PDB file of C-alpha atoms and ligand atoms in Angstrom:
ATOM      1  CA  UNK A 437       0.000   0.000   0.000  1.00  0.00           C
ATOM      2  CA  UNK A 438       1.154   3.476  -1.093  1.00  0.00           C
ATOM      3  CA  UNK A 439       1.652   6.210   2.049  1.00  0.00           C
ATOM      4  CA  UNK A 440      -0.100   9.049   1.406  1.00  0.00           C
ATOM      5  CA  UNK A 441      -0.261  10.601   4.472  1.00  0.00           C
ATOM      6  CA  UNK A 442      -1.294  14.629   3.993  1.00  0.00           C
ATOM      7  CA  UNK A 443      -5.009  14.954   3.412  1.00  0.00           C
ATOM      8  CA  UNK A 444      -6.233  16.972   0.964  1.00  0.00           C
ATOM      9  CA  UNK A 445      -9.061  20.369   1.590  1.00  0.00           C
ATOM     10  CA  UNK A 446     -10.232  21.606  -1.844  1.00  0.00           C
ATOM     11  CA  UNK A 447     -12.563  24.408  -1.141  1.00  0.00           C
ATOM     12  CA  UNK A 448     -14.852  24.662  -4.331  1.00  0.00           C
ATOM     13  CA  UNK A 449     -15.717  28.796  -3.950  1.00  0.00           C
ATOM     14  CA  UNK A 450     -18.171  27.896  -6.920  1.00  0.00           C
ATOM     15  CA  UNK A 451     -20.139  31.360  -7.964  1.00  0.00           C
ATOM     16  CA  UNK A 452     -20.406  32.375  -3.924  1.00  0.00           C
ATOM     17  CA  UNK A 453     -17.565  34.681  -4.418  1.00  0.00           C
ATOM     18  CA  UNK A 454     -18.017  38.041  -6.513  1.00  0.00           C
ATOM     19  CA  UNK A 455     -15.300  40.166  -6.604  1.00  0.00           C
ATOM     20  CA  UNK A 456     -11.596  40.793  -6.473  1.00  0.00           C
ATOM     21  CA  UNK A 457     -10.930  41.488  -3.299  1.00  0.00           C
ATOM     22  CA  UNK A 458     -13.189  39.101  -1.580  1.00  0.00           C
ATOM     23  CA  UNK A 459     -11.409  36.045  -3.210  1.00  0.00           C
ATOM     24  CA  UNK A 460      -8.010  37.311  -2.250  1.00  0.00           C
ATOM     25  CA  UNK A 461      -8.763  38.332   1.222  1.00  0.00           C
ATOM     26  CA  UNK A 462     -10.500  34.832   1.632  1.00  0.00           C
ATOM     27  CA  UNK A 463      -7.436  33.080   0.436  1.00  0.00           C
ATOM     28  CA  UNK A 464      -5.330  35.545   2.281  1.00  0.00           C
ATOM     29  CA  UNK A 465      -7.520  35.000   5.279  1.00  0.00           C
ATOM     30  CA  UNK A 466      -6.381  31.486   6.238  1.00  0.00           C
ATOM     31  CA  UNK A 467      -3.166  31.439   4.527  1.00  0.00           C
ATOM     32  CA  UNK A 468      -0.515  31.645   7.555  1.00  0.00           C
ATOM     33  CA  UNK A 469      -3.122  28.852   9.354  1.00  0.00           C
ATOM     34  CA  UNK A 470      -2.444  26.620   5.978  1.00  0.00           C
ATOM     35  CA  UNK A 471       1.030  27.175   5.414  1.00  0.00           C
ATOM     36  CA  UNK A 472       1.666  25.588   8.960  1.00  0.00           C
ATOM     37  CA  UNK A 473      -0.400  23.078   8.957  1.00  0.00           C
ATOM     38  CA  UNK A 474       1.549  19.503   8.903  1.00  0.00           C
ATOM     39  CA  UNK A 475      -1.018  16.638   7.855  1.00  0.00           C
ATOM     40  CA  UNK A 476      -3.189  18.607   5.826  1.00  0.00           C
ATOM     41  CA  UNK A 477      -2.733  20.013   1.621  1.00  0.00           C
ATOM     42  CA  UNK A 478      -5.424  22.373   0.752  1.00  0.00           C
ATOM     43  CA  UNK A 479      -6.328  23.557  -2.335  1.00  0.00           C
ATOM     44  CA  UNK A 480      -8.879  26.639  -3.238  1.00  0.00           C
ATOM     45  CA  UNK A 481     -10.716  26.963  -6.676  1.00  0.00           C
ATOM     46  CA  UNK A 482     -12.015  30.210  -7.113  1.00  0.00           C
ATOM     47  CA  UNK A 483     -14.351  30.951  -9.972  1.00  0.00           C
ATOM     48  CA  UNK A 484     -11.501  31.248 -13.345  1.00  0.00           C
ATOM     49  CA  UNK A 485     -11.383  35.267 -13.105  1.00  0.00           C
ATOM     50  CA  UNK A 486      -9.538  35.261  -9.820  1.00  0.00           C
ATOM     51  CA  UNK A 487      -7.508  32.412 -10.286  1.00  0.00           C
ATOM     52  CA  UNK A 488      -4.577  34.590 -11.263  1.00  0.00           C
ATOM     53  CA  UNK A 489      -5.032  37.281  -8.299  1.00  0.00           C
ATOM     54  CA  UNK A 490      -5.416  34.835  -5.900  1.00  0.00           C
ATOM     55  CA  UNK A 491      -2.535  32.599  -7.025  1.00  0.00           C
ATOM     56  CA  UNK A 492      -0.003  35.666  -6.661  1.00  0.00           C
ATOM     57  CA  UNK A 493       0.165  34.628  -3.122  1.00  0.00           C
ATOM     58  CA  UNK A 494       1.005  31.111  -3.303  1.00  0.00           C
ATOM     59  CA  UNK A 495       4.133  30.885  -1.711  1.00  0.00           C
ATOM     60  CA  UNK A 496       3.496  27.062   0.206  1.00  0.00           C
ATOM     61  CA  UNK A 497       3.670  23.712  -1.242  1.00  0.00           C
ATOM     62  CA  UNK A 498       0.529  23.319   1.163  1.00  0.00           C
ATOM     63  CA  UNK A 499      -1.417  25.777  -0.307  1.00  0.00           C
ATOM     64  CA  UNK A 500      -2.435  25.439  -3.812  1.00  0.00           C
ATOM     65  CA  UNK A 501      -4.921  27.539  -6.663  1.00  0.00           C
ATOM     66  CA  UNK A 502      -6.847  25.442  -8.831  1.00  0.00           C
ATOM     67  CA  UNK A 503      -9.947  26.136 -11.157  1.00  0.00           C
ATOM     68  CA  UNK A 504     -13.654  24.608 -11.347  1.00  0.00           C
ATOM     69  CA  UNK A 505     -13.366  23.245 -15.031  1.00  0.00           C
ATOM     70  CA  UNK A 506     -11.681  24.200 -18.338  1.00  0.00           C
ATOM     71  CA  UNK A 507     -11.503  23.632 -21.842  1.00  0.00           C
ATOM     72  CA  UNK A 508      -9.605  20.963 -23.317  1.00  0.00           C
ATOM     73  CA  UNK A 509      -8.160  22.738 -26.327  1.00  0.00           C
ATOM     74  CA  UNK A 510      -5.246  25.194 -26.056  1.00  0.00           C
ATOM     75  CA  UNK A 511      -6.465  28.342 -27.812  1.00  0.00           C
ATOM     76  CA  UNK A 512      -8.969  29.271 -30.847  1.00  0.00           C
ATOM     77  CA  UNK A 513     -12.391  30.367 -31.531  1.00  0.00           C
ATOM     78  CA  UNK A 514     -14.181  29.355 -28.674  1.00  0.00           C
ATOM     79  CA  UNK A 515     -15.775  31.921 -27.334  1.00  0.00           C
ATOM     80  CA  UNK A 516     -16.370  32.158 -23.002  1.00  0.00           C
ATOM     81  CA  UNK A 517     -14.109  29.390 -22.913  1.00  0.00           C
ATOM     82  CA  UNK A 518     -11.162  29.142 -20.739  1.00  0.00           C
ATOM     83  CA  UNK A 519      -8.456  26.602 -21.703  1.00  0.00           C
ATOM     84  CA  UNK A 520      -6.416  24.211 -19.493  1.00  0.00           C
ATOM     85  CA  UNK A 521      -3.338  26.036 -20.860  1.00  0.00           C
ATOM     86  CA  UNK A 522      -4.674  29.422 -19.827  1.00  0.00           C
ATOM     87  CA  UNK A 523      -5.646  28.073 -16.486  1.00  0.00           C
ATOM     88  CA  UNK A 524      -2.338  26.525 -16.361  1.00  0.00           C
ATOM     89  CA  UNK A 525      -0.458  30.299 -17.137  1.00  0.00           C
ATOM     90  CA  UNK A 526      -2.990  31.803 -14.429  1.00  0.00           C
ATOM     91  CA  UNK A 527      -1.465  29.828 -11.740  1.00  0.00           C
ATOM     92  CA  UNK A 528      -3.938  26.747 -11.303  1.00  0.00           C
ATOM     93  CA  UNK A 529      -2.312  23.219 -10.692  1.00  0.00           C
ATOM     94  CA  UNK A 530      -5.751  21.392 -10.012  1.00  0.00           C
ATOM     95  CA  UNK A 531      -8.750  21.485 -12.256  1.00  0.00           C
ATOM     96  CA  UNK A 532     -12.416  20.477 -11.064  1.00  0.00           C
ATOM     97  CA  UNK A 533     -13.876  18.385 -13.685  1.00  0.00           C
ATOM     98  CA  UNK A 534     -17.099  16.525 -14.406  1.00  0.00           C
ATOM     99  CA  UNK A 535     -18.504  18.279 -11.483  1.00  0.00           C
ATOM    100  CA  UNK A 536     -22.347  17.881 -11.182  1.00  0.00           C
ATOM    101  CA  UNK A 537     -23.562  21.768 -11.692  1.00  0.00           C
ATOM    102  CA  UNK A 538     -21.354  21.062 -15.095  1.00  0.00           C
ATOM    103  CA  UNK A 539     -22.747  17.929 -15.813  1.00  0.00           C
ATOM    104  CA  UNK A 540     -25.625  18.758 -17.986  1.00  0.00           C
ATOM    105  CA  UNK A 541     -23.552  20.869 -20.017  1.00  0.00           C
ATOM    106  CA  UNK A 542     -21.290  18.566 -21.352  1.00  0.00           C
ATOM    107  CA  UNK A 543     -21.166  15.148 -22.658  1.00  0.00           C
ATOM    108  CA  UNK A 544     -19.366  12.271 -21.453  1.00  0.00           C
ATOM    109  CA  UNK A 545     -16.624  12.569 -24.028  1.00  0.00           C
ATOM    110  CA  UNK A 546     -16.025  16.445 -22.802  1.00  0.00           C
ATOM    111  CA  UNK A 547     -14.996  15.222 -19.675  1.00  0.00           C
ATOM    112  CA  UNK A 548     -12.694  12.858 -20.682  1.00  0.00           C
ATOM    113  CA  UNK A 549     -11.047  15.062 -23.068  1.00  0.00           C
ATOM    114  CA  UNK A 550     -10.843  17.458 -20.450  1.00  0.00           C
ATOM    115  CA  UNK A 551      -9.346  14.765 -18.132  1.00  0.00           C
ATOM    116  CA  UNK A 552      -6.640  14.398 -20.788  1.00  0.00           C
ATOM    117  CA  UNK A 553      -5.920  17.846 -21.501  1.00  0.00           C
ATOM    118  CA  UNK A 554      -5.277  18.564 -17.993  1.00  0.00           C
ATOM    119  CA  UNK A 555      -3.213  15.407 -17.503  1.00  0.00           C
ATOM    120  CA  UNK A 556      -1.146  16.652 -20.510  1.00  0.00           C
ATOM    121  CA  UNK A 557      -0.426  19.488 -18.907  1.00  0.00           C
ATOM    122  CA  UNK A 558       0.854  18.315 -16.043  1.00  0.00           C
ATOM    123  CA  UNK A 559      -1.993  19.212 -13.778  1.00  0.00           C
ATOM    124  CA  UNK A 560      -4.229  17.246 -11.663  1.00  0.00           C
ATOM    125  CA  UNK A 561      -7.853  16.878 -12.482  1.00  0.00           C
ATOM    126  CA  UNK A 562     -10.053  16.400  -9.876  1.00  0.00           C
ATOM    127  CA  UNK A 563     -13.007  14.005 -11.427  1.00  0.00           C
ATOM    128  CA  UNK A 564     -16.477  13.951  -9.831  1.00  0.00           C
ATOM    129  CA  UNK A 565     -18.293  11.142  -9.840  1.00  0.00           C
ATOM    130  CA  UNK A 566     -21.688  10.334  -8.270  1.00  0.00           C
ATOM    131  CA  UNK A 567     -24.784   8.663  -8.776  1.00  0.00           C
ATOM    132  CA  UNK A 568     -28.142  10.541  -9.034  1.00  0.00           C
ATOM    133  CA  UNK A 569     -30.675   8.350  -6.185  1.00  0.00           C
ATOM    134  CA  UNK A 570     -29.638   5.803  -3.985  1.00  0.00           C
ATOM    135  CA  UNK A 571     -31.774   3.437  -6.380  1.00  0.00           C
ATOM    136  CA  UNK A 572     -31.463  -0.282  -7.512  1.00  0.00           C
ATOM    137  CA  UNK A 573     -29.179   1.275 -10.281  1.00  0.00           C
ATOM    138  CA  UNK A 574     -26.790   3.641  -8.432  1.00  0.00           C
ATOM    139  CA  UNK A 575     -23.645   1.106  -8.771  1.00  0.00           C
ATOM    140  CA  UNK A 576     -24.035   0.893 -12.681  1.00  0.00           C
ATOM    141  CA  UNK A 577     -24.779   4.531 -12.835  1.00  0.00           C
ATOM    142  CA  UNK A 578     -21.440   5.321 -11.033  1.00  0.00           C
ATOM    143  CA  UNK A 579     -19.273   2.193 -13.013  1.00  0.00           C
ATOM    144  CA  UNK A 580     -20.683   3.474 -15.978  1.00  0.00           C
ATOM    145  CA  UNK A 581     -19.160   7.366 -15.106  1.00  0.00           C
ATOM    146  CA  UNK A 582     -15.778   5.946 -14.626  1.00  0.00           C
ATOM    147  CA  UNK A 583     -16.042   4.024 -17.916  1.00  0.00           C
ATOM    148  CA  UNK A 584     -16.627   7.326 -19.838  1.00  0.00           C
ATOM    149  CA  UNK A 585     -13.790   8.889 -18.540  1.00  0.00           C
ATOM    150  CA  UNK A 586     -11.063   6.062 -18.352  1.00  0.00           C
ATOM    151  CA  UNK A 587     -11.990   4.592 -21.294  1.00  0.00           C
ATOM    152  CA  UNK A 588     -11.340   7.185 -23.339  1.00  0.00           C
ATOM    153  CA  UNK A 589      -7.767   8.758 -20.817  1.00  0.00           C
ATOM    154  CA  UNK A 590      -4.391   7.388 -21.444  1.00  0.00           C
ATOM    155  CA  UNK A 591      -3.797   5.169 -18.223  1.00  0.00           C
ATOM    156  CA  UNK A 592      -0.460   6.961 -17.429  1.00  0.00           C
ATOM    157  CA  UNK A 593       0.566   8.608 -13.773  1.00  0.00           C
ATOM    158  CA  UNK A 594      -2.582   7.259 -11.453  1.00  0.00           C
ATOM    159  CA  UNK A 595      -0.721   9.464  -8.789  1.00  0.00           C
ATOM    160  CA  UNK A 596      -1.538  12.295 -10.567  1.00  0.00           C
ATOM    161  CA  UNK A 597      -5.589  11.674 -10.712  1.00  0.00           C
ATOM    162  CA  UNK A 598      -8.104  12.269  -8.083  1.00  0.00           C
ATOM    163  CA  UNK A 599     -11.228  10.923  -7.725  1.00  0.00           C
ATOM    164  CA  UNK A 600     -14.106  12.739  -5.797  1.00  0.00           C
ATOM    165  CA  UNK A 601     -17.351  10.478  -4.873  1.00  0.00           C
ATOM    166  CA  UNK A 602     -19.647  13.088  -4.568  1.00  0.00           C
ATOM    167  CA  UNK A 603     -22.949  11.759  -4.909  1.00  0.00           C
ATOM    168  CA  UNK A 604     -25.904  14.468  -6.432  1.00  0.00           C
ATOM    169  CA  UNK A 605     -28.388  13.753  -3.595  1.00  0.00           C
ATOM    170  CA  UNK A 606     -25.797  15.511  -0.845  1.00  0.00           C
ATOM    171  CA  UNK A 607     -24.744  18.293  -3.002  1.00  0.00           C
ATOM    172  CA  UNK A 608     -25.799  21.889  -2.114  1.00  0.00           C
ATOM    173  CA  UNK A 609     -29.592  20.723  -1.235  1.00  0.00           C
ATOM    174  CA  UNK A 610     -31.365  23.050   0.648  1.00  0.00           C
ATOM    175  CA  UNK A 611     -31.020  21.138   3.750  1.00  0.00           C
ATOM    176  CA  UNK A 612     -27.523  19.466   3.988  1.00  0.00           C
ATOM    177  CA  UNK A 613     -27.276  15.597   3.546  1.00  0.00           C
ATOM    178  CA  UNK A 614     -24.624  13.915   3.537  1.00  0.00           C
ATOM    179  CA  UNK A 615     -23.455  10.316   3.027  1.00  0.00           C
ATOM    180  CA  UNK A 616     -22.427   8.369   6.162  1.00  0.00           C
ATOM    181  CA  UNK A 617     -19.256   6.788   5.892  1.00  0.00           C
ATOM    182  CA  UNK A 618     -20.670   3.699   5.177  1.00  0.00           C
ATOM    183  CA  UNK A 619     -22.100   4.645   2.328  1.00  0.00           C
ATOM    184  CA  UNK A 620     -19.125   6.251   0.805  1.00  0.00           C
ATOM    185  CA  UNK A 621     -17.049   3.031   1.668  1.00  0.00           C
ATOM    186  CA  UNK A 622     -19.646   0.920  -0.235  1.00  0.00           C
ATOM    187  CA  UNK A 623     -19.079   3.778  -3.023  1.00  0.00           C
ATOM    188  CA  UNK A 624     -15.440   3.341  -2.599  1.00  0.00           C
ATOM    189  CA  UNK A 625     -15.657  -0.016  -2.933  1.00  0.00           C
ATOM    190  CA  UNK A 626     -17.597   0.392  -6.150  1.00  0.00           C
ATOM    191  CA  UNK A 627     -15.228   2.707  -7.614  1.00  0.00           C
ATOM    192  CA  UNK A 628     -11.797   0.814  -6.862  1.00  0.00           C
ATOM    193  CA  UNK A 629     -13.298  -2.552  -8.551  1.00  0.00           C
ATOM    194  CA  UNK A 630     -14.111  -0.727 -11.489  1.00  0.00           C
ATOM    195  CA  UNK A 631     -11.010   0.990 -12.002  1.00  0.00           C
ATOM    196  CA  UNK A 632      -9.358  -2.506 -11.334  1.00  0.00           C
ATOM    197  CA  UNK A 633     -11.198  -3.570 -14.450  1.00  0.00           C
ATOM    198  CA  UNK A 634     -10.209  -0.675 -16.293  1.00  0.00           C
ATOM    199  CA  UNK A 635      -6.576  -0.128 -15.383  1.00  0.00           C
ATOM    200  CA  UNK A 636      -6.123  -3.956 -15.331  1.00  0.00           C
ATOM    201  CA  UNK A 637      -3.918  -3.505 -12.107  1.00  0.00           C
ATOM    202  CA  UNK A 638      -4.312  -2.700  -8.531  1.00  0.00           C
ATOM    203  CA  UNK A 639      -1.103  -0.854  -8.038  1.00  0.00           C
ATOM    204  CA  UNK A 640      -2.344   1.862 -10.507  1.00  0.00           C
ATOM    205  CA  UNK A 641      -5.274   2.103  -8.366  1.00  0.00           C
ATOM    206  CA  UNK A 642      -3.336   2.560  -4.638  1.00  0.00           C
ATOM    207  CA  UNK A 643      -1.662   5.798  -6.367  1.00  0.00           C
ATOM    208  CA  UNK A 644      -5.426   7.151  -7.355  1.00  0.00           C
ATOM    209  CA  UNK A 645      -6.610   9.679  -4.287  1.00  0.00           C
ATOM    210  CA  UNK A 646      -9.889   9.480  -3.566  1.00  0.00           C
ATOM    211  CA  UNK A 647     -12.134  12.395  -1.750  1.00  0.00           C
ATOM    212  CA  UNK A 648     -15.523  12.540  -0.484  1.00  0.00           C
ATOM    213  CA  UNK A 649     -17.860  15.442  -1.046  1.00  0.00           C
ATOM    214  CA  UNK A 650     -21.542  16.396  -0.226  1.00  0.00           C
ATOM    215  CA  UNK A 651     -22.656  18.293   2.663  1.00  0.00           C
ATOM    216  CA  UNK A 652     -19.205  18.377   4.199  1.00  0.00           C
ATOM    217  CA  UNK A 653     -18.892  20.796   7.113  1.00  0.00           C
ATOM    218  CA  UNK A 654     -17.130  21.130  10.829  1.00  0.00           C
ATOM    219  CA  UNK A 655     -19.520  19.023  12.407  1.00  0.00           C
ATOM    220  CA  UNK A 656     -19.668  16.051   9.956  1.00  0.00           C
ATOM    221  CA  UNK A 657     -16.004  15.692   8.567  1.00  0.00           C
ATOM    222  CA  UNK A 658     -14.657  13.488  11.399  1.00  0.00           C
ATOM    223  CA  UNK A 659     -17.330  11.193  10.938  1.00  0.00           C
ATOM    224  CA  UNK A 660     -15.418  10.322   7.346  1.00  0.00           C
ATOM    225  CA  UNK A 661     -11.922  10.541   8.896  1.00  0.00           C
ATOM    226  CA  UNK A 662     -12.773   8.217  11.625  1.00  0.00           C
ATOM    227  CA  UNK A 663     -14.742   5.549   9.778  1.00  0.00           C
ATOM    228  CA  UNK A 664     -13.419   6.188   6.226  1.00  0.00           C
ATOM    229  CA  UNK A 665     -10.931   5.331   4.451  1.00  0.00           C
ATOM    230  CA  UNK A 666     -10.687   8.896   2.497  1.00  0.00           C
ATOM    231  CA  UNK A 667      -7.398  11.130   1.280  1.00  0.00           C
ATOM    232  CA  UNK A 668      -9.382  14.203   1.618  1.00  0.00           C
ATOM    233  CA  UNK A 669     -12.585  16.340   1.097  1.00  0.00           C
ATOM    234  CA  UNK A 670     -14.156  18.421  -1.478  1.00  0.00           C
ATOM    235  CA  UNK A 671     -16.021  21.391  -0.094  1.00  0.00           C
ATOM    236  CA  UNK A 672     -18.556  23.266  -1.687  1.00  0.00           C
ATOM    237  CA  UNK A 673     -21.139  25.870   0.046  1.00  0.00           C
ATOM    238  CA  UNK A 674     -19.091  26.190   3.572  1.00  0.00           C
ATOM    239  CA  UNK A 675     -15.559  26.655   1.765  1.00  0.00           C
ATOM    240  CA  UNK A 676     -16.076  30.557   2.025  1.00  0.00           C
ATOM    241  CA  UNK A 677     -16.134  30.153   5.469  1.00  0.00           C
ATOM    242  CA  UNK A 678     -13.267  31.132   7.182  1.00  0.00           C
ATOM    243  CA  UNK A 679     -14.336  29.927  10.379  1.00  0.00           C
ATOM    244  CA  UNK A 680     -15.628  26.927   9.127  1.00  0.00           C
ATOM    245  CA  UNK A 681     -12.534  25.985   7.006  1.00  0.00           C
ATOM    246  CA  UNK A 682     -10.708  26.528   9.959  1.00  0.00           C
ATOM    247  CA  UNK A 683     -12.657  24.277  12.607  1.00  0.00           C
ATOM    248  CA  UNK A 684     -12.329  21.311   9.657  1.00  0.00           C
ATOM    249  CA  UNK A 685      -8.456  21.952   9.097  1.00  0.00           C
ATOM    250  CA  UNK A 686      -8.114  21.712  13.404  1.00  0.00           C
ATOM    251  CA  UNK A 687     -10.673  18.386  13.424  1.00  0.00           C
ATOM    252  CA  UNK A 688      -8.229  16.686  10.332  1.00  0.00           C
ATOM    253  CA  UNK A 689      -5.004  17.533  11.961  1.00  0.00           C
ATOM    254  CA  UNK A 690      -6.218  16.435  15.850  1.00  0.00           C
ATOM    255  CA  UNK A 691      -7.107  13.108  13.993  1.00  0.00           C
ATOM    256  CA  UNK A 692      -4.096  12.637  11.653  1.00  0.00           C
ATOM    257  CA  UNK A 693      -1.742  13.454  15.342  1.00  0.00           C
ATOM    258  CA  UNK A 694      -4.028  11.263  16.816  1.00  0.00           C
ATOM    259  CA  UNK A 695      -3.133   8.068  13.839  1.00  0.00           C
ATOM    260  CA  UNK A 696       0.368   8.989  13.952  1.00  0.00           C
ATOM    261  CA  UNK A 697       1.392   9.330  17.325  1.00  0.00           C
ATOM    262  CA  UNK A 698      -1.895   7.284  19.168  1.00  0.00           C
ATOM    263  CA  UNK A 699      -1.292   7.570  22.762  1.00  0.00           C
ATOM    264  CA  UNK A 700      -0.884   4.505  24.774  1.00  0.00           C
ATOM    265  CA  UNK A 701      -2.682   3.529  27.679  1.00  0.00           C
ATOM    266  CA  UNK A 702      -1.454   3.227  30.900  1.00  0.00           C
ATOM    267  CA  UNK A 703      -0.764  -0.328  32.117  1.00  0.00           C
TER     268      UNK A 703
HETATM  269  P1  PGA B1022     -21.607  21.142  -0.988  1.00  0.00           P
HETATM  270  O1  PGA B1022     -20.970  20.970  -2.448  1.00  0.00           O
HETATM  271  O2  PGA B1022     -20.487  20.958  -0.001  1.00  0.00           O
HETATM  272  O3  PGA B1022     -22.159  22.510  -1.000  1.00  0.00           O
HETATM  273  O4  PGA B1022     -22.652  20.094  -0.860  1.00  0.00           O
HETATM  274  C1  PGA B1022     -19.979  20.051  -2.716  1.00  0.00           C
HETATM  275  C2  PGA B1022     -19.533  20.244  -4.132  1.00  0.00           C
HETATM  276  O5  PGA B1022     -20.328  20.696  -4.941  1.00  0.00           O
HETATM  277  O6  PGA B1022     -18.376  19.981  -4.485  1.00  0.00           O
END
């Protein structure tokens, strides 16, 4: 089994953050706290227009810019688009893809292509994958999302991919609901069998990271980190929270301290 100790924060800002000097005094708000922190990477993905003010300041390897999606090809007539190149030259080392609020307006085949454009690049895309309802179908509906994307990605540097279960019943819902660990292990265990299949080897699939997102806040995130086996968390509506950000980054260090160093009992 591959070590991969730091866990990974990436705070999707999605459209909750609308100008200039919000995004960089919310990045600049918890840098020093992330720059210190020992077990934890995180990684924020402002909406593409700030991605280059905001990634002026990265000066950490624990603090990292990436962006919520981008465009495959490097340049041309594409108008509103914003390639992985020009995300790339803006400071982004992560890209968001396949995320659920993109979903319906791209096809399968986007995605992938995306995928490889950002893997060409030398970036790391962050693919979302999730099924719709909890129904008797959910397991092909999620096989069947990794087969769109894999199938068509050159299987090269697994180390460099990241897979987020985020299933579309605990995303941004009025009311928050999250899976329970248990039901992202049994999605876990989904996902890694699949990819088995489709890389045709397990070791590809211990350098894969895999994050859980959905709901995630301050007061459910150690429910993951102590039942789950999970290399990080993608965080949508509360990752403009300072405050909230902060509590989460205290509750994964405590708990990585706590796997690292567990204190023994007295005889
Ligand atoms: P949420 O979003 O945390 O607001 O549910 C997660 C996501 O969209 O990545």
């Amino acid at each position: 089994m591959i070590r991969k100790p730091k866990k990974l924060i990436v705070a999707n800002w999605k459209m909750n953050v609308t100008k200039e000097e919000e995004a960089e005094g919310l990045f600049l708000s918890i840098k020093n706290v992330v720059n210190k922190l020992e077990y934890t990477k995180v990684v924020c993905c402002p909406p593409h227009m700030y991605v280059n003010q905001v990634a002026r300041h990265v000066d950490h390897r624990n603090y990292r810019v990436g962006g919520q999606d981008a465009y495959p090809e490097e340049s041309g007539s594409r108008t509103g688009e914003t390639s992985v190149l020009m995300m790339k030259n803006a400071g982004a080392e992560y890209i968001i893809l396949g995320h659920s609020e993109r979903r319906h307006l791209e096809t399968k085949s986007d995605v992938a292509r995306k995928v490889t454009a950002v893997l060409e690049h030398d970036m790391v895309p962050i693919i979302c994958v999730g099924e719709e309802q909890r129904d008797r179908n959910w397991k092909k509906a999620l096989t069947q999302q990794l087969k769109d994307v894999f199938n068509r990605v050159p299987k090269k540097n697994p180390e460099n991919i990241i897979i987020a279960y985020e299933p579309i019943w605990a995303i941004s819902g009025e009311k928050k609901n999250p899976a329970t660990s248990t039901e992202y292990m049994e999605a876990l265990d989904v996902i890694k069998k699949e990819l088995k299949k489709i890389f045709k080897t397990s070791t590809a699939v211990d350098k894969i990271r895999f994050l859980y997102g959905g709901s995630l806040d301050d007061k459910n995130i150690e429910e993951f980190l102590k039942n789950a086996e999970v290399d990080g968390f993608l965080v949508g509506r509360v990752s403009h929270d300072p405050r909230i950000l902060m509590t989460m980054f205290r509750l994964v260090e405590d708990h990585m301290q706590r796997e690292m160093f567990p204190i023994k009992e007295e005889e």
